[in-house]
Short mmCIF file of C-alpha atoms in Angstrom, two decimals:
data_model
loop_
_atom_site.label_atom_id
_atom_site.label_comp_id
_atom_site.label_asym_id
_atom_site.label_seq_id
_atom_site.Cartn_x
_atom_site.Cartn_y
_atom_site.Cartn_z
CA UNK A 1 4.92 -13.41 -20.73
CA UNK A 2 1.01 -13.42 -21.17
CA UNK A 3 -0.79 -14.67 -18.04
CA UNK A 4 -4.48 -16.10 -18.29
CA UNK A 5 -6.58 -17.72 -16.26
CA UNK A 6 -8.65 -20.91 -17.17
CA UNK A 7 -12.00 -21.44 -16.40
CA UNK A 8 -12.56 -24.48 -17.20
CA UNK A 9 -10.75 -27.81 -15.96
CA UNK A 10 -8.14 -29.03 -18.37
CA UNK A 11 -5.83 -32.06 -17.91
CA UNK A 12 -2.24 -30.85 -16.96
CA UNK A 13 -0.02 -33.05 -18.69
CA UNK A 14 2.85 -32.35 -21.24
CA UNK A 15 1.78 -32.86 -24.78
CA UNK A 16 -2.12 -32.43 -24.24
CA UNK A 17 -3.88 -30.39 -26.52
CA UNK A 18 -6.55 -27.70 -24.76
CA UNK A 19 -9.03 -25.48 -26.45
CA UNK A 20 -9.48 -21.60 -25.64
CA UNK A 21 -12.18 -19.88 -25.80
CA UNK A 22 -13.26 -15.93 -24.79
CA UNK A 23 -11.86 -13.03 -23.91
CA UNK A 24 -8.64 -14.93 -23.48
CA UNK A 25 -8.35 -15.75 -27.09
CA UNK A 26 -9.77 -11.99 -28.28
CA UNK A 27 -6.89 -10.70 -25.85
CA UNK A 28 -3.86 -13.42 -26.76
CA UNK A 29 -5.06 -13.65 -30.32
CA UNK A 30 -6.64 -10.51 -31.81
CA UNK A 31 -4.91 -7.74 -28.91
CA UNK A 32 -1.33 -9.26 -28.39
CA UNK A 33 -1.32 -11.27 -32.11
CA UNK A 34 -0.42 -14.48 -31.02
CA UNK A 35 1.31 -16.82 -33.67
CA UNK A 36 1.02 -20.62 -33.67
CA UNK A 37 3.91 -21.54 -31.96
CA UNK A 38 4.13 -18.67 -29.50
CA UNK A 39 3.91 -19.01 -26.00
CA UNK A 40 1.40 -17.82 -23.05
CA UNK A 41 1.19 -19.12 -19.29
CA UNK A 42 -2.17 -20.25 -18.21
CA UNK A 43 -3.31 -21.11 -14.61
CA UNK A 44 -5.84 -23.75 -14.20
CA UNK A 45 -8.56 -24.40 -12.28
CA UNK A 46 -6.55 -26.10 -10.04
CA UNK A 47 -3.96 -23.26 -9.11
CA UNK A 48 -1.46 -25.22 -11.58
CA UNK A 49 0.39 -22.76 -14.34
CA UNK A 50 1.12 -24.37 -17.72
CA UNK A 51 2.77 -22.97 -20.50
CA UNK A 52 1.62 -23.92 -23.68
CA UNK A 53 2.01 -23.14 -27.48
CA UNK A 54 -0.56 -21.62 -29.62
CA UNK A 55 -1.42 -24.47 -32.06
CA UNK A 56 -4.29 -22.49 -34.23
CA UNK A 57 -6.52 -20.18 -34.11
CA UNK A 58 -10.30 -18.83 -35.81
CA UNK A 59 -10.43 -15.89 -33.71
CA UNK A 60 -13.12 -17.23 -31.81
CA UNK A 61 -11.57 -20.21 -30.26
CA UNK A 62 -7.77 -21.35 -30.07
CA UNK A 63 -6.43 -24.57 -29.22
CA UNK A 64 -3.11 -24.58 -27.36
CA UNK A 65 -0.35 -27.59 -26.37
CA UNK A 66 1.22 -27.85 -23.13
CA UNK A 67 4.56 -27.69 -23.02
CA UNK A 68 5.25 -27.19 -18.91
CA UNK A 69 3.24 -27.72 -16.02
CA UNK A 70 4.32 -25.91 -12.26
CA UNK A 71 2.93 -25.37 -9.14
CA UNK A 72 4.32 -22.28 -8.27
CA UNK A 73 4.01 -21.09 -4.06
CA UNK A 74 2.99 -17.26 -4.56
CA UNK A 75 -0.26 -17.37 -2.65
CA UNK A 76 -0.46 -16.20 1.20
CA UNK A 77 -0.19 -19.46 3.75
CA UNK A 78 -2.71 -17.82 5.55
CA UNK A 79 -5.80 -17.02 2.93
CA UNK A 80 -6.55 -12.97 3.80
CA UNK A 81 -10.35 -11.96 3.23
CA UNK A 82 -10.64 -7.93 3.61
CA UNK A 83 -13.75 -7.13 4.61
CA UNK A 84 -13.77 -2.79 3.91
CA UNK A 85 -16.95 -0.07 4.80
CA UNK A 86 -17.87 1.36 1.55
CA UNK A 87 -15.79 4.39 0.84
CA UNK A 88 -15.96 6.80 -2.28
CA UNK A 89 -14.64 7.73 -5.25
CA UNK A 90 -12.32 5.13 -7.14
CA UNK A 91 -11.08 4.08 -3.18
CA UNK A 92 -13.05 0.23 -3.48
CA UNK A 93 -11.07 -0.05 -6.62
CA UNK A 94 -7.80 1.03 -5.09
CA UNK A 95 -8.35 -1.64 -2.43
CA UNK A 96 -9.46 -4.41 -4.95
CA UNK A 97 -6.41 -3.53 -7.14
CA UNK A 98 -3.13 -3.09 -4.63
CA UNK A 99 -4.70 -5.89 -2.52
CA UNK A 100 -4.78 -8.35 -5.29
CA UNK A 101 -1.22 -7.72 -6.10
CA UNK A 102 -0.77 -7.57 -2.08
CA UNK A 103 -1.86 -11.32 -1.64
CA UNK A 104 -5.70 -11.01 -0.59
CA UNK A 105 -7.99 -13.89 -1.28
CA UNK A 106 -11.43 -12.11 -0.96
CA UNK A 107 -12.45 -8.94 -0.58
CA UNK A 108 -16.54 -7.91 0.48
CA UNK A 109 -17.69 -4.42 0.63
CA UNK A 110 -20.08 -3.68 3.31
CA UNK A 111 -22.58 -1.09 4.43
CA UNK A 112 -22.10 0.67 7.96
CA UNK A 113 -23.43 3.40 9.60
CA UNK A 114 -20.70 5.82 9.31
CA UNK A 115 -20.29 5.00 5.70
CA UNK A 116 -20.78 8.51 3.12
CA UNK A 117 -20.82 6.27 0.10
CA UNK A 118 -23.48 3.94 -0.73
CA UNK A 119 -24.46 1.32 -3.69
CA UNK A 120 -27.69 1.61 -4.95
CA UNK A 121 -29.53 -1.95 -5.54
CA UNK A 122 -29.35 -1.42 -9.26
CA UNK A 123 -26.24 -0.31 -9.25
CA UNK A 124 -24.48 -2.95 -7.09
CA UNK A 125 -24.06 -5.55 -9.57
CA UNK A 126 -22.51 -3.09 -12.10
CA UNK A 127 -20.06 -2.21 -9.72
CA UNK A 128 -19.46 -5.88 -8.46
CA UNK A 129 -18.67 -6.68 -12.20
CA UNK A 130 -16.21 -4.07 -12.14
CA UNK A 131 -14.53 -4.90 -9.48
CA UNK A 132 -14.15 -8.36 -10.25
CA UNK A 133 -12.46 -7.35 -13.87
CA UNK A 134 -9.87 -5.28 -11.41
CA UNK A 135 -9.37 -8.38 -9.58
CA UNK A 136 -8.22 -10.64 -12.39
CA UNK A 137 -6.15 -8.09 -14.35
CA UNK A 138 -4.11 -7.29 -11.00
CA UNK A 139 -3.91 -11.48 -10.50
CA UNK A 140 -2.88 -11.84 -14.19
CA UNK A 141 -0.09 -9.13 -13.66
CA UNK A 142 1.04 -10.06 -10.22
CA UNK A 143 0.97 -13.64 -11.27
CA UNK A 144 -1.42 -15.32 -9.12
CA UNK A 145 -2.60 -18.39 -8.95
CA UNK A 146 -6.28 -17.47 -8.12
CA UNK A 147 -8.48 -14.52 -8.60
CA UNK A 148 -9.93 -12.71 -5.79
CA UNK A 149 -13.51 -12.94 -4.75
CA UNK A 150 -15.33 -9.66 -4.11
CA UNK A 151 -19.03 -9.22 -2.64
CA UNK A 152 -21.22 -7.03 -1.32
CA UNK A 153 -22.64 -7.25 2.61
CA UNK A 154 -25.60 -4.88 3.50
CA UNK A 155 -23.65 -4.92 6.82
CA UNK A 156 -21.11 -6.24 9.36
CA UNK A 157 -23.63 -8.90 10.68
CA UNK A 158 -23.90 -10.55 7.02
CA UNK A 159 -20.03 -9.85 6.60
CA UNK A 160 -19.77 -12.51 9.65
CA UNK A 161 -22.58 -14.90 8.55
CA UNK A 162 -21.58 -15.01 4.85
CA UNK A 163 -17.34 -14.85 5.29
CA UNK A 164 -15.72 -18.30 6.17
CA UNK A 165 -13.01 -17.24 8.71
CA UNK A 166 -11.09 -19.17 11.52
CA UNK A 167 -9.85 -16.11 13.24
CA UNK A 168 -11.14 -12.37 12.65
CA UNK A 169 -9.40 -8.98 13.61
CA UNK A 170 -11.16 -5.36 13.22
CA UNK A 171 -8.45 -2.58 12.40
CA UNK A 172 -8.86 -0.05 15.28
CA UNK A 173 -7.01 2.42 17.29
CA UNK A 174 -4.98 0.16 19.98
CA UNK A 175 -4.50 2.05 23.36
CA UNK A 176 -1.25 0.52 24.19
CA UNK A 177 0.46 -2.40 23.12
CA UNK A 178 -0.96 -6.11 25.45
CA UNK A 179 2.69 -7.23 26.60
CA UNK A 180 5.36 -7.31 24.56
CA UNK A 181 3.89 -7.45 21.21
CA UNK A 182 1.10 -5.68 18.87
CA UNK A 183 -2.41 -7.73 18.86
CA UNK A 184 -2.07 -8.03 15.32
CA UNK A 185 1.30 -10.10 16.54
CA UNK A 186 -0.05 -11.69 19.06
CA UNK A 187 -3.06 -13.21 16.53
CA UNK A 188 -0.89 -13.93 13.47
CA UNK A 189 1.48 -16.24 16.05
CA UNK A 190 -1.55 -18.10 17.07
CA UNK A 191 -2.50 -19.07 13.75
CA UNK A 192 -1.20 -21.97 11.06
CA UNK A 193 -1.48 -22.37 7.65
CA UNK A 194 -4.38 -23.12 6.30
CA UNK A 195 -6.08 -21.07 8.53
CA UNK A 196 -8.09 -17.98 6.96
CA UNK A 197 -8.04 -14.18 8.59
CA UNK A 198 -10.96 -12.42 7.90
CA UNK A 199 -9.91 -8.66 8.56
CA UNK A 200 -12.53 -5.60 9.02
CA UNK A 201 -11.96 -2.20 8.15
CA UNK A 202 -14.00 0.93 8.08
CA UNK A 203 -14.80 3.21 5.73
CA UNK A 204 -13.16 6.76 5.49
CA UNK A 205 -15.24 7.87 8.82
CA UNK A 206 -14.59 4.71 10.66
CA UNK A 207 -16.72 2.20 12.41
CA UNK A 208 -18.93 2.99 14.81
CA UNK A 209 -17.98 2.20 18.59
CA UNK A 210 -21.11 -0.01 18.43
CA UNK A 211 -20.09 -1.90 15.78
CA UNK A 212 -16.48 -2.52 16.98
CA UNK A 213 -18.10 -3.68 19.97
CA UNK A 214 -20.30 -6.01 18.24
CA UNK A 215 -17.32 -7.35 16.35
CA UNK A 216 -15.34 -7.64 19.77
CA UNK A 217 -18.38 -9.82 21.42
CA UNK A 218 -18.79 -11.57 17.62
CA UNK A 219 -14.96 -12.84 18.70
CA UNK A 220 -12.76 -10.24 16.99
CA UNK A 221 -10.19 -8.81 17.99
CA UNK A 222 -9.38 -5.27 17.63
CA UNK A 223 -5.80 -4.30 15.89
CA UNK A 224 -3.44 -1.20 15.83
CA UNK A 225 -1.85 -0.79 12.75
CA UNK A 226 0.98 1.48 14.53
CA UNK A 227 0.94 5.24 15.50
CA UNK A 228 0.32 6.76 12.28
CA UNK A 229 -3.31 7.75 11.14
CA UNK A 230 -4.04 6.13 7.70
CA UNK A 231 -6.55 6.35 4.82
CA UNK A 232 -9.06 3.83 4.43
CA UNK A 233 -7.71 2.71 1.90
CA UNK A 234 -4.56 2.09 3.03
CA UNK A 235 -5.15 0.43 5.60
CA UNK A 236 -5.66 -3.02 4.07
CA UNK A 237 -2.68 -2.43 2.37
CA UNK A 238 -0.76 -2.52 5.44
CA UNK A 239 -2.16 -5.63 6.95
CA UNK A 240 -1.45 -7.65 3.73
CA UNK A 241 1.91 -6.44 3.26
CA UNK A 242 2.28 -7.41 7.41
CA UNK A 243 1.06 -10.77 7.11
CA UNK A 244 3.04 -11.59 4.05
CA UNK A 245 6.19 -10.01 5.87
CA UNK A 246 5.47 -12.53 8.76
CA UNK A 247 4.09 -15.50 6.97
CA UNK A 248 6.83 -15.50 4.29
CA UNK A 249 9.43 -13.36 4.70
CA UNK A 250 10.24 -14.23 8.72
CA UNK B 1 -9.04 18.21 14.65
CA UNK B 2 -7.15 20.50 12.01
CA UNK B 3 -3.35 20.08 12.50
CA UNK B 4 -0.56 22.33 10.75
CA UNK B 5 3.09 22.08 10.70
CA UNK B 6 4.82 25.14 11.50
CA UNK B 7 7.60 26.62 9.64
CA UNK B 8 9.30 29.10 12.32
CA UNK B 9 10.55 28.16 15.77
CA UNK B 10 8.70 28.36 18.59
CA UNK B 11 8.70 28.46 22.66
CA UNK B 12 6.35 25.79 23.38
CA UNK B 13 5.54 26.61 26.96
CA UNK B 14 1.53 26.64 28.16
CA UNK B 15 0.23 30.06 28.20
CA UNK B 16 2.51 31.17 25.74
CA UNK B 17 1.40 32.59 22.32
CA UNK B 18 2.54 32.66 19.10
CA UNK B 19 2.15 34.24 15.32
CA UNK B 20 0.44 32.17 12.24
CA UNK B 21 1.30 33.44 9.04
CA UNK B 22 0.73 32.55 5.40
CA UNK B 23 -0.98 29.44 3.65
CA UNK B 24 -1.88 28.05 7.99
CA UNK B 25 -3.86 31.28 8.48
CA UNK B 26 -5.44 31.07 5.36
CA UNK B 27 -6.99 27.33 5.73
CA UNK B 28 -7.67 27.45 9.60
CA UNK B 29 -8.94 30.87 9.72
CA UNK B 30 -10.31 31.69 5.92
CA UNK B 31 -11.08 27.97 4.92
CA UNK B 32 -12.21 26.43 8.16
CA UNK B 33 -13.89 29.55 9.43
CA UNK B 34 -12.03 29.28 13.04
CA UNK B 35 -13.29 31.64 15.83
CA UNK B 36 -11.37 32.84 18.39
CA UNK B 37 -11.36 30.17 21.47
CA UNK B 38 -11.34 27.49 18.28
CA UNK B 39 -8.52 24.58 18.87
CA UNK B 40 -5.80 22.84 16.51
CA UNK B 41 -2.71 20.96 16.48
CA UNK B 42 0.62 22.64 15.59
CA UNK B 43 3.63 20.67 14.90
CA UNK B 44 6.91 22.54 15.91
CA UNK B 45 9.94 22.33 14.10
CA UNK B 46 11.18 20.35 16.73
CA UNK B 47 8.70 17.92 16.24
CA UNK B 48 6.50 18.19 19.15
CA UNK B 49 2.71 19.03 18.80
CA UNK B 50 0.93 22.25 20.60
CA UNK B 51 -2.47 22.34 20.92
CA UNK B 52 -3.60 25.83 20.48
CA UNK B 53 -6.80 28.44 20.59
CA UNK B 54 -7.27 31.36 18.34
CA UNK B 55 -7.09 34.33 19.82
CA UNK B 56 -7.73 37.13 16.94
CA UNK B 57 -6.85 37.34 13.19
CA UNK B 58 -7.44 39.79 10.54
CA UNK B 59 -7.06 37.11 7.91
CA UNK B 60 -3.46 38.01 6.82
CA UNK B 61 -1.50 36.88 10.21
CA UNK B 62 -2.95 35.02 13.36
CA UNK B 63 -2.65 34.92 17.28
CA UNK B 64 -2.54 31.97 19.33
CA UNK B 65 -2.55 30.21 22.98
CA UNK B 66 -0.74 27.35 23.61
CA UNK B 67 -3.03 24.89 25.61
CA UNK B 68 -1.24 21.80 26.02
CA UNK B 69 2.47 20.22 24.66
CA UNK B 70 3.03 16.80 23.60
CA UNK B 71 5.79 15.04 22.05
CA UNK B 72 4.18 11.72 20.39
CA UNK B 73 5.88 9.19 19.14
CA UNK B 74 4.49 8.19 15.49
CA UNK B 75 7.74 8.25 13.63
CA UNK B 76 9.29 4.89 12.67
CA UNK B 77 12.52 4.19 14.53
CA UNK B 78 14.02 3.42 11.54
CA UNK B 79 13.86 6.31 9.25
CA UNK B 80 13.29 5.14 5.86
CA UNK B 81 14.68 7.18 2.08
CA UNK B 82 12.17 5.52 -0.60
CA UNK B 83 14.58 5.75 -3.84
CA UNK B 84 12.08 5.39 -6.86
CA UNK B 85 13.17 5.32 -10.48
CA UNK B 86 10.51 7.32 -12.40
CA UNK B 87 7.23 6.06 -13.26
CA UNK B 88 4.64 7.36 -15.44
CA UNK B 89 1.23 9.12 -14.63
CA UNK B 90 0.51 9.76 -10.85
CA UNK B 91 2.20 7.20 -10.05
CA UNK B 92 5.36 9.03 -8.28
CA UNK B 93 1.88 11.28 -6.23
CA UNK B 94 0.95 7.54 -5.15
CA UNK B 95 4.04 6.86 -3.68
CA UNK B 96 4.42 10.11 -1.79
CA UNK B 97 1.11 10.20 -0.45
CA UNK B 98 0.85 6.51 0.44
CA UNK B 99 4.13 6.50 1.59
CA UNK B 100 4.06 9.43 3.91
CA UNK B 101 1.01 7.86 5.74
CA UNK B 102 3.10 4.55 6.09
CA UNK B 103 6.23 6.65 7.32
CA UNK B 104 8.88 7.42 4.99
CA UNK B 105 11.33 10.08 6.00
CA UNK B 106 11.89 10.96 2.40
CA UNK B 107 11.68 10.24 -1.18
CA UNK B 108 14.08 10.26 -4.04
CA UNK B 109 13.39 10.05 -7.72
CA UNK B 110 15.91 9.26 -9.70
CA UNK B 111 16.28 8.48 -13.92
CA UNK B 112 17.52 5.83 -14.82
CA UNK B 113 18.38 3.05 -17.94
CA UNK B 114 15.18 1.33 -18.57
CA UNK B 115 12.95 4.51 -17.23
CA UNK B 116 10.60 5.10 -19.66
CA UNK B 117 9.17 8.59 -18.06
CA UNK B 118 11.55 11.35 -18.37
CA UNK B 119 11.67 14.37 -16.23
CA UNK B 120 12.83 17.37 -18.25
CA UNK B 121 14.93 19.50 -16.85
CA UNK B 122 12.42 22.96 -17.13
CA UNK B 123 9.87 20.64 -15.48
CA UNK B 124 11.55 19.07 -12.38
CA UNK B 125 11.16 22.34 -9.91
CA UNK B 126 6.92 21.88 -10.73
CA UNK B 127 6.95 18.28 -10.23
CA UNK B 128 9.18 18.44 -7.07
CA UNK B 129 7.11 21.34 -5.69
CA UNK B 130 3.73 19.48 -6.36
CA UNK B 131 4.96 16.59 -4.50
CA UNK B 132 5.82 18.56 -1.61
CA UNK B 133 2.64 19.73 -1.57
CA UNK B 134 0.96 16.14 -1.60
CA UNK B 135 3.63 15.22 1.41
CA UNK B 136 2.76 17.68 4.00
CA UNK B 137 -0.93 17.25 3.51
CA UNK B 138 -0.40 13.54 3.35
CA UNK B 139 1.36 14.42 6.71
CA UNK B 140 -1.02 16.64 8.15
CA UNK B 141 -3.49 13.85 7.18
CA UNK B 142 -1.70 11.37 9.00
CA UNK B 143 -0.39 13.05 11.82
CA UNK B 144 3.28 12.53 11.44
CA UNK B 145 5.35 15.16 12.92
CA UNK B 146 7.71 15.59 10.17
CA UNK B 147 7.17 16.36 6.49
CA UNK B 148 8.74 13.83 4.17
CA UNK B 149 11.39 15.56 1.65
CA UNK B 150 10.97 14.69 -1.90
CA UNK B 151 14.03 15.37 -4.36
CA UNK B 152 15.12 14.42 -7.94
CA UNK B 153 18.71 12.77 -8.52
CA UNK B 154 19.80 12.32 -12.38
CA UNK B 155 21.04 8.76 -11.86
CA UNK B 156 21.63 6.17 -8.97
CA UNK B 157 25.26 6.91 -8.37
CA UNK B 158 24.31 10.79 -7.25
CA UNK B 159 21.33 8.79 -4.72
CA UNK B 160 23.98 7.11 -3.04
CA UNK B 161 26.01 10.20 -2.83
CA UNK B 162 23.60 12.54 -1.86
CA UNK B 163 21.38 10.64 0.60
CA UNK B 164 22.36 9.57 4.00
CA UNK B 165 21.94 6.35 5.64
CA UNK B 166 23.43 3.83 7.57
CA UNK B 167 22.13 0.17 5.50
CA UNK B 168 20.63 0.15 2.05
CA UNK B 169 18.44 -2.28 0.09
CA UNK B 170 17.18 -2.99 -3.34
CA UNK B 171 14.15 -4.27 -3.91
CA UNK B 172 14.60 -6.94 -6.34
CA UNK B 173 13.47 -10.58 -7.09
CA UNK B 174 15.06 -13.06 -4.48
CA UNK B 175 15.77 -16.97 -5.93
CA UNK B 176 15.36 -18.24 -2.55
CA UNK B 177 15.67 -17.72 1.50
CA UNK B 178 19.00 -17.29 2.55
CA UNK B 179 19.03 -19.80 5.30
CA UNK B 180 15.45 -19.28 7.95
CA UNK B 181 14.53 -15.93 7.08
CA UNK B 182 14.44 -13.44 3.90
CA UNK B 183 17.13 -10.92 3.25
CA UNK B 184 14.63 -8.42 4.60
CA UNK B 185 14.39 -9.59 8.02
CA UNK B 186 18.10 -10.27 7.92
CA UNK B 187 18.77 -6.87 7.69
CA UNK B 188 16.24 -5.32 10.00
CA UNK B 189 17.86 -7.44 12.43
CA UNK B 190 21.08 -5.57 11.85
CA UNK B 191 19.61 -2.52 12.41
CA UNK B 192 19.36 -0.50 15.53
CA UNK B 193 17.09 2.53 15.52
CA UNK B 194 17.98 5.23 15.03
CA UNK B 195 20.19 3.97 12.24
CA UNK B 196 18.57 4.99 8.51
CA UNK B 197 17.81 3.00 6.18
CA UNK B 198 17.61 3.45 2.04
CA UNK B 199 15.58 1.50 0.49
CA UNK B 200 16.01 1.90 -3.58
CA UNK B 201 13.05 0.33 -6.00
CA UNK B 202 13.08 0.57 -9.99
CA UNK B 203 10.73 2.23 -12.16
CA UNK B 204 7.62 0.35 -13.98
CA UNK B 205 10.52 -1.78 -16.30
CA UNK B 206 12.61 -2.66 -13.50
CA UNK B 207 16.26 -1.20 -13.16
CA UNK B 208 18.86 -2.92 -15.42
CA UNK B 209 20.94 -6.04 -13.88
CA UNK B 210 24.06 -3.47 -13.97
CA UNK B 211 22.23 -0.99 -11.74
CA UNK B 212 21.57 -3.75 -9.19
CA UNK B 213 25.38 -5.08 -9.75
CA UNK B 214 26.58 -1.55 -9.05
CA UNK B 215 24.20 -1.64 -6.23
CA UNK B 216 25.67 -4.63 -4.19
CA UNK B 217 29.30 -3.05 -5.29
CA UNK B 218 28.01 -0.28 -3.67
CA UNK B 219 27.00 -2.18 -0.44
CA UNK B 220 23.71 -2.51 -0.67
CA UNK B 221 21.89 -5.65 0.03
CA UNK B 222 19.23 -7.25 -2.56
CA UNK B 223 16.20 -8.10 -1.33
CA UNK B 224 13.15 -10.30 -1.87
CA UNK B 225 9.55 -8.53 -1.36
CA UNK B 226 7.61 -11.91 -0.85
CA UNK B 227 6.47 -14.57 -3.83
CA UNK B 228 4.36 -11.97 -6.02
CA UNK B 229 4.94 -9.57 -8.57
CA UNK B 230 3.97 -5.67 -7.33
CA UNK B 231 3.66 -2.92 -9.35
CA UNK B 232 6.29 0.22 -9.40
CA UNK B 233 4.27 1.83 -6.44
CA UNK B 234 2.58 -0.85 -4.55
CA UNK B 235 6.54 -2.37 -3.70
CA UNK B 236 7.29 1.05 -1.69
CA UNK B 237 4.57 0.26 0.18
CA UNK B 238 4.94 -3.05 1.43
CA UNK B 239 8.43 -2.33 2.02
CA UNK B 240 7.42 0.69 5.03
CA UNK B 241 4.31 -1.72 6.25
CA UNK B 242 6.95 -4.06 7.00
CA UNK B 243 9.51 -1.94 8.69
CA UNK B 244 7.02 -0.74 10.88
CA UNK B 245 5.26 -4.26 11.18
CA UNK B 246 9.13 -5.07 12.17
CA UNK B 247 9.92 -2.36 14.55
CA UNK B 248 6.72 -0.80 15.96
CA UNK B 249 4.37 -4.10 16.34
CA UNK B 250 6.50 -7.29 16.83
#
């Protein structure tokens, strides 16, 4: 079934009457031909999913009944911001997409030194569009009850200014495991939900040892992702899928 | 540093030195430009890693010294067979080369009911060739010290036939925790390494409820991949982050 999110508040009770209006109704209405009386699932403001019936439509705006209301659990306990170096090609889009569907919450793109790629001023927003348009069509498809957030940081130091985070891990070569466990399992078993991870990646030719440094004395700690080498932008990928595995799956 | 697997035995002893041949002297030697007294890494077929200098080519075949001998541990302990059903586009090149950098042992595509990309039978030897390609770069890339195989099977019953392991999973929507913990971690926890595991995922439309039926007939256990919908290549994926989340970090 058709997912869309609302942006507007509507009251979630069974029976009420809502009006659509946008791309939603171009998409349900003109692309997928909606009839009154079929049915789409919309997520509210609120993270609630209703389903509701198409009562009319002008093609410009549609007005839809409720007909369930749920508050379904598929968001990560602990809210994952991935903070990622800029890296080139279609690689920020990769991230944006397969971390949506991986659970993230936010996702900024920063300038470091090491980085190849960079966004030009006039260019940034473009791309920041773009990326947010990635965002929701993953959330819609995955069936999220949020969209993703992404930004831009012109580097690490507004990353850590501008991110709300209680705890903060950089992903970085680890020398040898502390103990028994990883430090990435040694963090995630010191945190509870609510509590929000803000994790740091580089860009294809990694941080700088200055900059992990500064993230170390900023109060982050560094991470091994095991022994294998991996792609920038594959790293993320790893760290959601690990702290879904241990937040919900464990 | 350059690293190549090779495809002959060796005696890896320091001092000792050995003959480069084929598509490894053309990229170190022709591509790179390496000068005798240049290093890289050369994977054995037994899975250890020289490190060796050039000592003279004439472009066709190569000499070199072995410098140093290691035998690093980067494979999971749990080899892992990724079973895909077909998907369309580059999607099966996604799952090869992600999946060899997260640490799949091999891959197996198989057809099956709801498939809607087809392999024909004049084109499987390309395909299957091409994605061998993609996995030993992807390895190379990564630093494994094996090459991932990647093979075709016509339907699921000749993947269960043909492909070895000890426990095998399906990927597949879960109604709710069996008791504390997913089916996921249930079976890890049965698992000692080096004991192989299959893990089989459908193709963009899912597999058919008969497939998974014949599945669990078949042994294999279904299991939940966490509270979101993933696409037919992003599922592989968080599948190996969290078998080596599981065996290499907790």
């Amino acid at each position: 079934m058709q997912r869309y999110f609302l942006s507007t508040p509507i009251t979630t009770t069974v029976g009420q009457t809502f009006t659509i209006t946008g791309e939603t109704v171009k998409h349900w209405v003109k692309v997928m031909r909606a009839q009154p009386g079929d049915t789409a699932e919309f997520v509210t403001t609120t993270h609630q999913v209703v389903l509701a019936d198409l009562v009319k439509s002008d093609g410009r705006t549609a007005t839809a009944t409720i007909t369930a209301v749920t508050t379904p659990h598929v968001e990560l306990p602990l809210p994952v911001t991935i903070a990622c170096g800029l890296s080139k090609g279609d690689k920020p889009d990769q991230i944006v997409q397969r971390g949506t569907e991986l659970g993230a919450s936010a996702f900024v793109f920063f300038d470091s030194q090491w980085a190849v790629a960079k966004w030009a001023v006039n260019k940034q927003a473009r791309k920041l569009t773009r990326l947010a348009k990635i965002a929701q069509g993953a959330a819609e498809q995955s069936h999220r009850t949020m969209i993703p957030s992404v930004s831009y940081a012109t580097n690490l130091t507004q990353v850590l200014t501008h991110v709300p985070y209680d705890t903060g891990v950089v992903a970085w070569e680890e020398s040898a495991k502390q103990g028994e466990s990883s430090q990435l399992v040694q963090t995630l078993k010191t945190m509870t939900p609510p509590q929000r991870l803000l994790a740091i990646f580089g860009p294809e030719g990694g941080l700088a040892p200055q900059e992990v440094a500064a993230l170390q004395a900023a109060g982050m700690t560094a991470v091994g992702l095991g022994p294998r080498i991996m792609r920038a932008e594959t790293a993320p990928l790893y760290l959601l899928s690990s702290v879904s595995f241990w937040c919900e799956l464990v």
